[in-house]
PDB file of C-alpha atoms in Angstrom:
ATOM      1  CA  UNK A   9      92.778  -6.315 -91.114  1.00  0.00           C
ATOM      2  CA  UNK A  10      93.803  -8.463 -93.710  1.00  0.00           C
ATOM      3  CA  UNK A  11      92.152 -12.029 -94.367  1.00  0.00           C
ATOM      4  CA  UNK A  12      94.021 -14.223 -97.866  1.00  0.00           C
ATOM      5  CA  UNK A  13      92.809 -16.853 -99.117  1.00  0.00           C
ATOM      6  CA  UNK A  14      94.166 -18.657-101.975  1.00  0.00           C
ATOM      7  CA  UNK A  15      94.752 -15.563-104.058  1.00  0.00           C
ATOM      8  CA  UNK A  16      91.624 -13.736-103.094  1.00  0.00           C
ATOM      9  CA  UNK A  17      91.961 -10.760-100.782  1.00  0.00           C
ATOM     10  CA  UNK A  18      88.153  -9.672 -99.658  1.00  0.00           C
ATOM     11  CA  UNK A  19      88.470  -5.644 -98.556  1.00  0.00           C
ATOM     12  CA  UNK A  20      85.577  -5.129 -95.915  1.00  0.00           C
ATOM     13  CA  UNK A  21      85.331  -2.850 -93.498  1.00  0.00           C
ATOM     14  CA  UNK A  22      82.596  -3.132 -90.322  1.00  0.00           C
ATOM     15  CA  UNK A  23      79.093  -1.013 -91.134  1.00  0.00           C
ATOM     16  CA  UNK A  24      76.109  -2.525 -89.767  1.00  0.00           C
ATOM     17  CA  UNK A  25      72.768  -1.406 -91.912  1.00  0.00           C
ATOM     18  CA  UNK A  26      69.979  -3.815 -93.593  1.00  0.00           C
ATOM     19  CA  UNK A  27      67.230  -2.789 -96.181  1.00  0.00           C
ATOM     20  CA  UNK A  28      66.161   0.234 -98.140  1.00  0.00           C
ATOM     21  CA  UNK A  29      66.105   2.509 -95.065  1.00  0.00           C
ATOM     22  CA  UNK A  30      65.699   5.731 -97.132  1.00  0.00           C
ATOM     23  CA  UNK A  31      63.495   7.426 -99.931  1.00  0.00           C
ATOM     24  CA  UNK A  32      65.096   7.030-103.471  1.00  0.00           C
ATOM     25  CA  UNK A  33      64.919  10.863-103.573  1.00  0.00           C
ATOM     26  CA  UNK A  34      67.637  11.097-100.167  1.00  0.00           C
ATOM     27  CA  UNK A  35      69.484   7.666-100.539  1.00  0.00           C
ATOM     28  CA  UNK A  36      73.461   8.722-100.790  1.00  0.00           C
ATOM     29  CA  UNK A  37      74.556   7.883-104.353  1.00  0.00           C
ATOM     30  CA  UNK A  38      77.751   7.464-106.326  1.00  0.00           C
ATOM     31  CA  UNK A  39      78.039  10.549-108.480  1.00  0.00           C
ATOM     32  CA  UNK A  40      79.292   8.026-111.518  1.00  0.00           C
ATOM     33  CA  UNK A  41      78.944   4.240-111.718  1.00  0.00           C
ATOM     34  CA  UNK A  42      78.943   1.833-113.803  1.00  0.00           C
ATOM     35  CA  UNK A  43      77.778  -2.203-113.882  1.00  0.00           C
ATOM     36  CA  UNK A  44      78.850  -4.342-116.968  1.00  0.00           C
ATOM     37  CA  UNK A  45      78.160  -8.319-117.601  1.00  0.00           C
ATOM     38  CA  UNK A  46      81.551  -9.436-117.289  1.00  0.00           C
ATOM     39  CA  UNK A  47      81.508 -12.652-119.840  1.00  0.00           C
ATOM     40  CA  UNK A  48      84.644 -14.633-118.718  1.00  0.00           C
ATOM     41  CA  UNK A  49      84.215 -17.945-116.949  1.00  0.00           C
ATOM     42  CA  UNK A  50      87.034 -17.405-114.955  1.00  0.00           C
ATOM     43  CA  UNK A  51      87.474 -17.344-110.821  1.00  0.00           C
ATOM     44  CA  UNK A  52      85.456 -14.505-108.749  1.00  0.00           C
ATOM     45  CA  UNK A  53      87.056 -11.132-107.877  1.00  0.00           C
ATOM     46  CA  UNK A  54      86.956  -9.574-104.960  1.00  0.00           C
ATOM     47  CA  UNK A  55      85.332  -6.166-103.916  1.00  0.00           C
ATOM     48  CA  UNK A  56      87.820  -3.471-103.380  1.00  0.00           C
ATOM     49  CA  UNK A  57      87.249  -0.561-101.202  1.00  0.00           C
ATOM     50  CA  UNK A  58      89.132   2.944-101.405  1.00  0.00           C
ATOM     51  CA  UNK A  59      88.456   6.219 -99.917  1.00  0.00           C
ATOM     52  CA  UNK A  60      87.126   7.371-103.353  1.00  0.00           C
ATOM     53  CA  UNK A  61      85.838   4.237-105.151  1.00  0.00           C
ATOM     54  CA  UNK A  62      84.289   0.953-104.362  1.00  0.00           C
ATOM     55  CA  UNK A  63      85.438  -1.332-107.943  1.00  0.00           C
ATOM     56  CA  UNK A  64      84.964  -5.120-108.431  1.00  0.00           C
ATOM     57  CA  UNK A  65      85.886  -7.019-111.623  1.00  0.00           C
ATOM     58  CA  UNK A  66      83.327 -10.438-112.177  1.00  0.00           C
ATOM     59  CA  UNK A  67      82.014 -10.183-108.671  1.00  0.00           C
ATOM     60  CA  UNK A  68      78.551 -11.336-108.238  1.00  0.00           C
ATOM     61  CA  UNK A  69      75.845 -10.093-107.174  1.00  0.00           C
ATOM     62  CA  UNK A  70      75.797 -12.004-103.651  1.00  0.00           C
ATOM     63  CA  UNK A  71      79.358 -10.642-103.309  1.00  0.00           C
ATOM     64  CA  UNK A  72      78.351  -7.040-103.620  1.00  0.00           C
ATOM     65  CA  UNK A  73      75.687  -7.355-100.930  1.00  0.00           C
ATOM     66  CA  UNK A  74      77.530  -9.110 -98.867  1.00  0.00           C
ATOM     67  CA  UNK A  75      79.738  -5.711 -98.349  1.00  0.00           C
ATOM     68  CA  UNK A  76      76.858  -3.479 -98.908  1.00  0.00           C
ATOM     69  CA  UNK A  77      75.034  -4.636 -96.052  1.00  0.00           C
ATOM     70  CA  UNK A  78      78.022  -6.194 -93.856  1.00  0.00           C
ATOM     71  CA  UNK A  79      76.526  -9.966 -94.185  1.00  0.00           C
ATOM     72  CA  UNK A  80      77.789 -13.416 -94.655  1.00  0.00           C
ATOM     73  CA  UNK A  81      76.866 -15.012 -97.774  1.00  0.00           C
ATOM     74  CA  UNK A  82      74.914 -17.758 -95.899  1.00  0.00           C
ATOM     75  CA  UNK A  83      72.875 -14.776 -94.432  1.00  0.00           C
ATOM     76  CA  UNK A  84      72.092 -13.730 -97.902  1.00  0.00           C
ATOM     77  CA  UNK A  85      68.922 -15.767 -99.298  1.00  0.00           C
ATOM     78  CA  UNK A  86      67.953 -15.043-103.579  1.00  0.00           C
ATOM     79  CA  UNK A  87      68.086 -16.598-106.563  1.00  0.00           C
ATOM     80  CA  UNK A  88      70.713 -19.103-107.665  1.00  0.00           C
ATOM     81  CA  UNK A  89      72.048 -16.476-110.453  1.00  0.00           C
ATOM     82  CA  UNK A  90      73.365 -14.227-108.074  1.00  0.00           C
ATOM     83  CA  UNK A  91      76.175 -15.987-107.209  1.00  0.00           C
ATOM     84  CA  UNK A  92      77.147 -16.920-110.768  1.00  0.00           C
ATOM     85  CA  UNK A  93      76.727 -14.262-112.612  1.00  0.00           C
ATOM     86  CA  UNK A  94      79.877 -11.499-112.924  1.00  0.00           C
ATOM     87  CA  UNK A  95      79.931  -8.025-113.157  1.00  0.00           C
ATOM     88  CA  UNK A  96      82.010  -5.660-113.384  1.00  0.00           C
ATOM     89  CA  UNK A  97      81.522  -2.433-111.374  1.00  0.00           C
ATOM     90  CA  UNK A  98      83.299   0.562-111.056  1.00  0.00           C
ATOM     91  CA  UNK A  99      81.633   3.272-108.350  1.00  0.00           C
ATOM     92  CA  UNK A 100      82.918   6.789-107.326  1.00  0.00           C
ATOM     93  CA  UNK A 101      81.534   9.775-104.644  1.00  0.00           C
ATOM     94  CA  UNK A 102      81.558  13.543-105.913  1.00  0.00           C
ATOM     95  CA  UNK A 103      84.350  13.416-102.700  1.00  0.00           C
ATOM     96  CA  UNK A 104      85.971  11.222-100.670  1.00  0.00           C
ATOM     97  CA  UNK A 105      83.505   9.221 -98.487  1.00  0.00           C
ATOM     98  CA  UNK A 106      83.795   7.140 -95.352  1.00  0.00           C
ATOM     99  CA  UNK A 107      83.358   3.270 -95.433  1.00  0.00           C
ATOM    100  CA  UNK A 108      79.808   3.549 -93.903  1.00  0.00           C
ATOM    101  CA  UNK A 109      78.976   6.167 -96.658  1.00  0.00           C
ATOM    102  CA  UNK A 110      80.320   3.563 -99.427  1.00  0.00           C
ATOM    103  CA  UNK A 111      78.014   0.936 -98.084  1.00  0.00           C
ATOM    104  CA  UNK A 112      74.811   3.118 -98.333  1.00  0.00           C
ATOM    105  CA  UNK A 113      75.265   4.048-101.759  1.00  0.00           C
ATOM    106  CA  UNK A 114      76.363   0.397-102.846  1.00  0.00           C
ATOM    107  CA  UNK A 115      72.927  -0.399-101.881  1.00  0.00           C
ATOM    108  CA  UNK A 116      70.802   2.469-103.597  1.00  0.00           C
ATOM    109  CA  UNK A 117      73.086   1.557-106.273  1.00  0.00           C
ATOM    110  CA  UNK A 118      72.128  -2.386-106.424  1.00  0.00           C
ATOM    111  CA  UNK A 119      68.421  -0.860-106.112  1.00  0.00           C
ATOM    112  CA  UNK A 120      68.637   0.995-108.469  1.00  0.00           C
ATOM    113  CA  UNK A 121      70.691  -1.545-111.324  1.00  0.00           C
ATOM    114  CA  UNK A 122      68.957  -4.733-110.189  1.00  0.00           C
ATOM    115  CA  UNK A 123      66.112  -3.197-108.825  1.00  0.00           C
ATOM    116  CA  UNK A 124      66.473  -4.991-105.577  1.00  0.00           C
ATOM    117  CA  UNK A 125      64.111  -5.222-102.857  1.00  0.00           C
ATOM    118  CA  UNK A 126      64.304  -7.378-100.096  1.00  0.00           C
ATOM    119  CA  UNK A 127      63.786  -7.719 -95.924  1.00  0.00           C
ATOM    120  CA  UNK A 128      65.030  -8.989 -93.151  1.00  0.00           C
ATOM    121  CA  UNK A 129      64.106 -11.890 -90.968  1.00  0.00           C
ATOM    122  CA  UNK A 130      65.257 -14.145 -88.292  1.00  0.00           C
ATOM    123  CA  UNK A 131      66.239 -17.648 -88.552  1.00  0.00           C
ATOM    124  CA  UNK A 132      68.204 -20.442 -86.420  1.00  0.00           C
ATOM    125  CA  UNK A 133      71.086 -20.588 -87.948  1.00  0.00           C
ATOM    126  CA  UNK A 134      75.156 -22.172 -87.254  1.00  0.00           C
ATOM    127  CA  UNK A 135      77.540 -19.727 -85.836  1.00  0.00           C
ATOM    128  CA  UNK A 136      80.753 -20.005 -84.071  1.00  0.00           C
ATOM    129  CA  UNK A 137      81.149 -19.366 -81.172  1.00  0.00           C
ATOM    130  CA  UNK A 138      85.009 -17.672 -80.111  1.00  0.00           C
ATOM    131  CA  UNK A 139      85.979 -18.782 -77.008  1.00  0.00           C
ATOM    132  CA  UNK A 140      88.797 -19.037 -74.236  1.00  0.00           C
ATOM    133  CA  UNK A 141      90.992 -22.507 -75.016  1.00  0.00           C
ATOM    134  CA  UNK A 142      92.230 -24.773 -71.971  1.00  0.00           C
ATOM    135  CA  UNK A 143      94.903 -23.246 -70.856  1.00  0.00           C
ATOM    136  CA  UNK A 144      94.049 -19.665 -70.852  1.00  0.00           C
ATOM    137  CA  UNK A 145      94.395 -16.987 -73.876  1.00  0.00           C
ATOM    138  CA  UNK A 146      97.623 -15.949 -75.207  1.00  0.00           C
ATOM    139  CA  UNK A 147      97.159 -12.606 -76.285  1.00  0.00           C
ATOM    140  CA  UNK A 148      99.984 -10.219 -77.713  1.00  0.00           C
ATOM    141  CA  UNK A 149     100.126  -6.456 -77.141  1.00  0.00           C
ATOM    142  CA  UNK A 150      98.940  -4.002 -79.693  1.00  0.00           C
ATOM    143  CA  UNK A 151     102.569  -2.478 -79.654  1.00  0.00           C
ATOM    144  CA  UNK A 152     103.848  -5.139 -81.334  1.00  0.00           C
ATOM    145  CA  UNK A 153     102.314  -4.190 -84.849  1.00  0.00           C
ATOM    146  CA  UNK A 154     104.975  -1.133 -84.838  1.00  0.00           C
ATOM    147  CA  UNK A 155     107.902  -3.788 -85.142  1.00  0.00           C
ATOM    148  CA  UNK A 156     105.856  -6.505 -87.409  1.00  0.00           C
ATOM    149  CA  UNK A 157     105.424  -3.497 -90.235  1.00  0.00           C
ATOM    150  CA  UNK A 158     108.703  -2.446 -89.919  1.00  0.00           C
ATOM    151  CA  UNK A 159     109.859  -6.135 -90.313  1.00  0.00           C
ATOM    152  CA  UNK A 160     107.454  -6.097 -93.513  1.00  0.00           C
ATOM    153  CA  UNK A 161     108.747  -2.594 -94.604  1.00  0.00           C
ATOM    154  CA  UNK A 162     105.863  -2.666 -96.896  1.00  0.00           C
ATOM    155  CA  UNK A 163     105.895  -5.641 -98.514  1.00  0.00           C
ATOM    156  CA  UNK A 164     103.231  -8.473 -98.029  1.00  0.00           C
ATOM    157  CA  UNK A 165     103.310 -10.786 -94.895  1.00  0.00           C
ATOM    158  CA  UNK A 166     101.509 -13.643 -97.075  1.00  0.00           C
ATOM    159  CA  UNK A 167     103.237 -16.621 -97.653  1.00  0.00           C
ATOM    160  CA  UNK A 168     102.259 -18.781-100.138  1.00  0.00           C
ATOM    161  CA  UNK A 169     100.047 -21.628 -99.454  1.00  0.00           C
ATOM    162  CA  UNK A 170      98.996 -20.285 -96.054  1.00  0.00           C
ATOM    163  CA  UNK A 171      96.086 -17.878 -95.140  1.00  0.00           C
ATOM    164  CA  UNK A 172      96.562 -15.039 -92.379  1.00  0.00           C
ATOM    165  CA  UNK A 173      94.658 -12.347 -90.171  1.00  0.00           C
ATOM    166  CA  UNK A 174      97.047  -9.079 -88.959  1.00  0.00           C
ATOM    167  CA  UNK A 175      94.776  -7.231 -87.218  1.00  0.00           C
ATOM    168  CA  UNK A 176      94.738  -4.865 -84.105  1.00  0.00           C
ATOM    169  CA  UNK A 177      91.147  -5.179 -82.562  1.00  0.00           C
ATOM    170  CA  UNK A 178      89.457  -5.814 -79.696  1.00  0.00           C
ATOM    171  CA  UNK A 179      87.950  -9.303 -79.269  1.00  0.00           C
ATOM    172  CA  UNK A 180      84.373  -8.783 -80.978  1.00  0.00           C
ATOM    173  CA  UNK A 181      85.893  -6.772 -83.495  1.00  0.00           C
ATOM    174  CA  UNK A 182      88.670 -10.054 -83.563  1.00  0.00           C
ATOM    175  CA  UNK A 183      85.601 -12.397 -84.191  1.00  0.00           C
ATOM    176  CA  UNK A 184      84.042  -9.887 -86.763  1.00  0.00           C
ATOM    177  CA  UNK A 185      86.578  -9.865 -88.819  1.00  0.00           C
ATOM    178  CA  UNK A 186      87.782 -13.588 -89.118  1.00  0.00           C
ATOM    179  CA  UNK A 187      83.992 -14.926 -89.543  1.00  0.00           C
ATOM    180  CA  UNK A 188      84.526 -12.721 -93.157  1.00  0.00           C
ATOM    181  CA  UNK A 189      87.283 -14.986 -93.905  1.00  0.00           C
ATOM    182  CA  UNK A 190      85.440 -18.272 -92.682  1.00  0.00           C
ATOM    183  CA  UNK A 191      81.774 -17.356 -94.439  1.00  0.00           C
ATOM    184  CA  UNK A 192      79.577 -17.887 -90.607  1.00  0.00           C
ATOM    185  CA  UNK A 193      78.625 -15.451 -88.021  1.00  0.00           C
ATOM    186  CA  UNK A 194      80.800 -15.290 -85.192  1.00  0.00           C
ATOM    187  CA  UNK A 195      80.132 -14.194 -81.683  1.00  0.00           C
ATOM    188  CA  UNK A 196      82.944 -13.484 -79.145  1.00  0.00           C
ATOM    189  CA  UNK A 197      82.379 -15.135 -75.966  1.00  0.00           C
ATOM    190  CA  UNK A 198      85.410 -14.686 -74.441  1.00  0.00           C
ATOM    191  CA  UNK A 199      85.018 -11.966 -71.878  1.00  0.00           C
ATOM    192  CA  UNK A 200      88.110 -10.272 -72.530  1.00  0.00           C
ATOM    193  CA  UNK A 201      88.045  -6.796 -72.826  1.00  0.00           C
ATOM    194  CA  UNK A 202      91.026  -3.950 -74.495  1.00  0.00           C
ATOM    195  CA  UNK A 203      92.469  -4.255 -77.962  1.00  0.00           C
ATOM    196  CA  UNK A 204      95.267  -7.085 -78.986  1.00  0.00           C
ATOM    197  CA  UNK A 205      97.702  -7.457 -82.162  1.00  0.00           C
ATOM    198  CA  UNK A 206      96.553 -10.611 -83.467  1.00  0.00           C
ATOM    199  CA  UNK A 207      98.914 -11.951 -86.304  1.00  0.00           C
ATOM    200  CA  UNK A 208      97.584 -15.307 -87.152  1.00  0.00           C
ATOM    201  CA  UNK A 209      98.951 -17.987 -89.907  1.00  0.00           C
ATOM    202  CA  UNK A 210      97.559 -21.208 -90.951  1.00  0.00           C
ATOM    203  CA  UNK A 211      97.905 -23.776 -93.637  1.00  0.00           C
ATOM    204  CA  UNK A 212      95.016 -22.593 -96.364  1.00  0.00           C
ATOM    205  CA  UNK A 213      94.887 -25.484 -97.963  1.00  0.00           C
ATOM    206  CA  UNK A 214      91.188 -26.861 -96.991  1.00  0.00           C
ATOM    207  CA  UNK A 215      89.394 -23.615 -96.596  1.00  0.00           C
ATOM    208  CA  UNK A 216      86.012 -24.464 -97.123  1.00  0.00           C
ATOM    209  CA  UNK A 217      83.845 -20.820 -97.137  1.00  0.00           C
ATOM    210  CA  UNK A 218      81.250 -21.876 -94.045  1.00  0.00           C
ATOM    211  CA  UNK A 219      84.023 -23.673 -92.509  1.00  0.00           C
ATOM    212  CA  UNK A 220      86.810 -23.182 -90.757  1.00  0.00           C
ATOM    213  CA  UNK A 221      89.475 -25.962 -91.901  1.00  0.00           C
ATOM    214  CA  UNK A 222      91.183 -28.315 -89.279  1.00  0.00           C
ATOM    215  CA  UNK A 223      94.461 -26.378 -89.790  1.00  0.00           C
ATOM    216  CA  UNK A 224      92.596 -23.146 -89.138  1.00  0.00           C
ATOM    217  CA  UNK A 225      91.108 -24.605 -85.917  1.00  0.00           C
ATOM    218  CA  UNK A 226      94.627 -25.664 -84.495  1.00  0.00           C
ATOM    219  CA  UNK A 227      96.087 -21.856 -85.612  1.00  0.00           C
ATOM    220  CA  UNK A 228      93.228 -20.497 -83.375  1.00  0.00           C
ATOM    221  CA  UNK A 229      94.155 -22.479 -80.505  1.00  0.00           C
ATOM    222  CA  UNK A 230      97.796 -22.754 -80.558  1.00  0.00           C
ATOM    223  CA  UNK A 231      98.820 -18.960 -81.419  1.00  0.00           C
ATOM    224  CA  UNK A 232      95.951 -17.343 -79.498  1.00  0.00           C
ATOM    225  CA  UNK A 233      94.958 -19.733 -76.763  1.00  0.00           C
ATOM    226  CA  UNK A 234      91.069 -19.409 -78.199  1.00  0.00           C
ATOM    227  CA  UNK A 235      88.704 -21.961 -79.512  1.00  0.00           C
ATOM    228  CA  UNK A 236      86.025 -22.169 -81.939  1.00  0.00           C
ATOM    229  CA  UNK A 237      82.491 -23.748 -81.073  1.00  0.00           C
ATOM    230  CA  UNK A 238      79.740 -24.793 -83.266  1.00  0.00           C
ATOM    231  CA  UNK A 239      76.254 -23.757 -81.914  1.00  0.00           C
ATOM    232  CA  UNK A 240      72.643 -22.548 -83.832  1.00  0.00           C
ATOM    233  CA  UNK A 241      71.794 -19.351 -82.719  1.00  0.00           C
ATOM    234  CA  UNK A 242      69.051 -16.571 -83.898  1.00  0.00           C
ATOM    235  CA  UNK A 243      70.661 -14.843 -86.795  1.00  0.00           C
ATOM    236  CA  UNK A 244      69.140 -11.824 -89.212  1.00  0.00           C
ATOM    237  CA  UNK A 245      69.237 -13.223 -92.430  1.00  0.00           C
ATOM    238  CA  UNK A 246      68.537 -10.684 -95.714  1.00  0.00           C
ATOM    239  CA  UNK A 247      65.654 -12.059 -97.738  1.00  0.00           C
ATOM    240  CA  UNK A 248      65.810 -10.834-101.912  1.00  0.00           C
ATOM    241  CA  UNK A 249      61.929 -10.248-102.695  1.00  0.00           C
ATOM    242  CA  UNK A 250      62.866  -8.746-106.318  1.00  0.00           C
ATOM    243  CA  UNK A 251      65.793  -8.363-108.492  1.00  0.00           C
ATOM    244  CA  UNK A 252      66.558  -8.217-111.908  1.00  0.00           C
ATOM    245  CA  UNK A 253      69.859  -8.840-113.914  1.00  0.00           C
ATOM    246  CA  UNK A 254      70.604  -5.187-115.013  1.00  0.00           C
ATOM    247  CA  UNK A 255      71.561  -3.943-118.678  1.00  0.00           C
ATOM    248  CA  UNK A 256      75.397  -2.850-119.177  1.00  0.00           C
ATOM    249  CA  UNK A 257      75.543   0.911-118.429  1.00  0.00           C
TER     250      UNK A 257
END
């Protein structure tokens, strides 16, 4: 999956866990890492994930959570400062480690830095819901990704001015992966079971994150005969009891 925005790219990959589940003397951790205050006023990075590394460059805090614990920023509750503040982090395994390994020792490693602490609750909250448009779904076989690669022949399928989502997924793992690019839960309420190539393009003009923009709306409906719904629904929200801005190590 690939969601653009603008020029940002967020890497995230699904891995559902919440809170310090384990003792600090078991929690996975990175075998070197560093955090540094990163002092430019410039835009946000993104988090980058690779099989040996998870890096950001002036990513907040917010931002690092929101991959370590597979959350939307709105489901993320703390102290202003966390989403202004930049670091720069650079994170490596002894070996190469799965996504779902990454994510556990991001969080011993925000623990540990920022000394974070924090639980979970429930709150009412907006969500989409992704549904079946009038008119029925038009969904394209997964096969079809062989010939829109080859087309690419490894180049980048962004054009400018316009976000997209090239993804082969079933339909939760669809919704999953398109409320990251949007900023709000998403639950699939389509019914439709089996996996689909989903290639969709739409003018990225008024992205809002929370909010998916008119143009994104139409994309949904037109390419992929779906819909989005507003509703409030029971969400788990992440709740920061503690942290601390951490020294440059």
């Amino acid at each position: 999956m690939r969601i653009m925005r603008g020029s940002a790219v967020i890497a995230l990959i699904s891995y559902g866990v919440f809170g310090q589940s384990t003792s600090s003397a078991t929690a996975p951790r990175f075998e070197v890492a560093s955090v540094k205050s990163n002092k430019t006023a410039g835009a946000k990075g993104a988090v980058q994930l690779k099989p040996g590394s998870v890096t950001g460059t002036n990513v907040a805090l917010k931002q690092l959570m929101r991959f370590a614990y597979e959350l939307q920023e709105s489901q993320i509750s703390g102290p202003g400062w966390i989403e202004t503040e930049g670091y720069d982090v650079t994170a490596r395994p002894s070996n190469a480690a799965t996504a779902a390994q990454l994510r556990l020792m991001l969080q011993t490693l925000l623990e540990d830095r920022f000394k974070l602490k924090s639980h979970r609750e429930t709150k009412e909250m907006p969500v989409y819901y992704l549904m079946v448009a009038d008119g029925g779904p038009r969904l394209r076989d997964p096969k079809e990704q062989e010939a829109f690669d080859a087309a690419a022949a490894g180049k980048s399928p962004f054009r400018p001015g316009f976000g997209g989502l090239f993804s082969n997924k079933d339909l939760p793992g669809f919704a999953e992966r398109l409320s990251r690019g949007i900023g709000r839960p998403m639950v699939d309420k389509t019914g439709i079971k089996g996996r689909y190539w989903f290639q969709l393009e739409w003018a990225s003009d008024h992205d809002q994150p929370g909010t998916a923009s008119p143009s994104l709306l139409n994309a949904i409906q037109e390419q992929l005969g779906l819909k989005l719904e507003e509703h409030m629904a029971p969400t788990e929200v992440l709740v920061i009891d503690h942290v601390e801005k951490p020294s440059d190590n």
